[in-house]
C-alpha angles and dihedrals in degrees: 000000000000092000090050091048093052089048092053100037116051093197135015116244108211128156125232125187138185149163132244137165110255089212092058095051105021101171099041095039094053092050094046095047092060097054110113090342120171112258096034115151112315094351126123119220087255095059097247107122125244120211109320131181110258112271095024116141121218137170108240101173145007124019126137094322122231149355078209146093113338092224090062093062125082112223125211113212112328109206105167138037132185134162129216137156099349096317132101110212121206129196108212126190091199117219137298110355087005131247100197126212139174111232133192132203125195114236090210102045108012089233121155136213132157119247095175131021104025096145095062127216113002131066138006124245115251120229111286093023132115114273096250098117123088119280099223108222102339096189095148126056133172137162118222131213091272091053092250114151111238117193140167115246092204128180131227093193094211121183088250102052145338102259102189142028103239090238142116113233140189131216102206116227094194142008114277147088114296130168089000094304134105107239137188123216114263094018132114126238135177116234100172137020134041094232091253120116109242148074124276145107107071109163093016137088110311094227089058093054126099120230133192114216101328108212129165119029132189139174117230129211092270092052094254116147114236118205131192099216089199108189090038087056091226139119110223134188132212103209116228093189140013112272148089115292128174088354094303125112109231141186124211115271095014128112127233138180111236099171136023133037097221094260126115118240143063101269120130100035111153092031136078108325095223090060096049127100118240133191105199096154133091092213143015130273136352097322099034101089113108095179119001089213111113102157130237122187137177114232128212091271093052095254120138115245112201134192107223092198109188093038090049094230138133108218134191126210106201114232089195136358119279145091115303131164088002093302133105105239135191122217112264094016126118126230138179116233101169141017133027096105136088105241114119101175133099115275129010132103113325091223089061095054127106109234106177113191094000098186112142128059141181135179113220128212091270093051094254116146117236116200132185112214120173086346093301116122115225132179125219105203116221094194141007114280148095114291130167090359094304133103106238135190123217112265095016126113128230137185125239126210090251136100122196148117109235116037134192142158120232131213093273092052095254114149110234123200133181125211107146088310127039118249135184133210102209113233092195138358117275147092113307132159091002096304140083114256131192120219114264096016127113123234137182109237103171141015135032098251088254106133102192115001135043119246097205125206116147143056108339095228091052099041127086122230127208133215108324121213100179143355134203142146126255128216092270091055095253117145108241120202134180129206128192089286113007146046125224138168141218102222114233095195142016115257143068121333139142090011096303144073111272127203119212112256096016128120119233130185108225103169122026110183121177123180110247127204095259093044088228115165102242100149119140139146115316119352107018143152137213113062136081103206117201109168132005147172139195119248130214091273094051094254119142114242111200128201105212128182105185102060091032110244157057116286134192126212104202113224091196136007120274145094114303132162090005097305140085113257133190121221112264095014126115126231135183108234100175139014131029095127131095105235128106092190122130122244098020129128107284091233089065094050129101105232118183094171126184099173134023140186139184120219126216090268091055094252117149119237121187141172130205093193095271107046135037111214135187128215109189118217089208134012117271146100113307129165090001099306139082111257132189121232113258095014124114125234133183110233099168139024132018095098134095102239130104103191139113126246094028131115111289092233091058092064133092111217145145107219109198096182132011129198131179118224128213091271092053095253117143113239113195141181107228105197093181092070095018092235138123112239138186129211105204116231092198139001114279145090116301131162088005092301132106104237134191120220111265095015125115127230136187111228102171140018133024094105135098105239122106093183126113122246096030122129106281093238090060094055124108108226141176096207122200109142135024137186137171119229130210092271092054093253116143116235114209130189109218103195132153121161135180087258089072092058097210093079102036091128096042106042117173139175118186142138113223137185129219101206114227092191137006118272145091114301129168089356095305131104107234135190119218114263095019130107128237137181116237099172136021129034096221113267117093117251143092123272145105107072110163094020138081113310091226090064095048129099118231120208098204124334111182100147132047138174138180114248107202112232093013113051136245121339121204132189100233110184106291094349143073111226130189127213103200118233 
């Protein structure tokens, strides 16, 4: 399923959201707060557009979410927490394929904004730019003495894409010179790392050094920036001033290794830290890092506390000589204070405890060390006393009633943990994060417990959306969207629908299908489990027809009870109507066929048409002549693909193609995006003239793409396209998404993101005069980005627009990164 999904979707679209004080980051916060905000030009609070000038582009749903209550926002994969000055900061990897962001949550109000990563999936912010680009893997966050936000822009180095930059970056809170650079408030700057994966630069300028998966970061008492250089198995320091720190002589602005020799292991503990082995990684080698987030913290004495993840140890690098954690320590030497044993119970010496995957740390107000190991939160007591409701002895380790990955302690002493959502163990009774808490109880303060995908219900312009696989419009005019595992709608009107009361402009989840271990089809109406929907359409009866490639078939979610596809169906229940077999043969009963569908359509006769990315196949609802041949009801027939040709005006079965998306027009022809040849093609349902061509039933024709011109107004066949999605509007025009990002590799130097129209007839559409048979841009000016809401679509930047649909009465709707955007008709 995942392999198929990556093949179909050249970039995950996953929302990330956070909170930040506008006063702390005035320039960035103001810019971020306006993105996709309710009430933008021509947009009602609900997200349904008011009257707009033709061709205007507007965000109608999604975006960064908020600002608003933290508990209304679904988080992706939080991997870092830190608290400073009334704000809890969260490093979030996002969801599948990651689109990292740094989030912030107010201790007083629980309000969220997004300091870094508001634009979503595509693109990193260059130095000196606003922090709208993604933040890679921000699994280390700290706030310095000037209130600047310092974070690691780590890199997972997946086989699909390089997610981060292998750098440490700063979001400046005010104008000034920091870390040897002149900075402007609200802008991003690199303070360490070249962006190249490697190890180099010790003793030289930090920005000339190479890093490998920078993870945890901290600021010490001298203002130096501490970095866990995870895959290099080293702890490194960016010196803020000249001096000797951790036994190493340093010069301002340069980078130094203070612990670790680059070798895996536990040798050298008790001796000089730079000669000791460290094991900061979860896995082995370049691709073995699950989360580059091994923590480093500064304790109350100024010592560095380090999570040695793979070894399952908590280590201390002495900042000066003395007795700490019950041990005599020498400046610059490295010591173990917890882990390395086999004990798993509560109490007992910390050095005898088993701490598998110890990867997150915090220092509480009493100086105790909190460590997350295998998602269990443990406390290493620094002195005798009663902490967290337990009597503790110095040097012993104790369990808390908390499970989580990242851990932190806020200004009120509450213990904060992240595990999909963010939770708090209240240290005392009071008002925190916008709610009353009682000492010793646990509360959810952020997130919706949804690890990867949004489960939207709420105003469209204030609700996040997840990765979108397809988009269409139902018979009531609602926008219908599918994610990797669910279907939801943006309601077009207030009233009954899908078994509930709908409010205009709100999102509602109507099918929530998660793949269970047994892969048993258990989908039904509302919360369900069992399917992994990819593409879908709406049939003549309003039922949802899902193309599904995990359980091998086409499925129908009945919107009301009745007889459909030759069987009785009950409203809200799901039924397989094709597939489930193992044969790829042509002309067999559809129940015997192997169907790994990624897109599906229904023609005017009710026949099902699906593609698995190589073939286009027809399943007639009744017997008759379709696409030039007699077909039997309930059997499956290949009508396109499977051949070796690449021509136009030849039988569809003679062609080789890779249809990414298929749509069925009003005449029953199949319109498809062929991303192998980057062209738009049509398989004629009957003989006649369509798209200004005489076509023969069953033959295939290219109607756009295959040329070299990027200009507007040229004949569609002369246009150069990167085709991903297609749709047909009410005028018969073909909408085409022309998107190629660096993720695809082949167009890294010529990225583009546009929505274009192949005019079926001459006239004015989307605010542009068009001539039949020619191609025109209606949104996007080429470069990838996000801008232009409230203005002409042709002047806007699109972040990533793979899917498009026609919304009758409104215009064209595109899935643009983490947003839905409308180009008015």
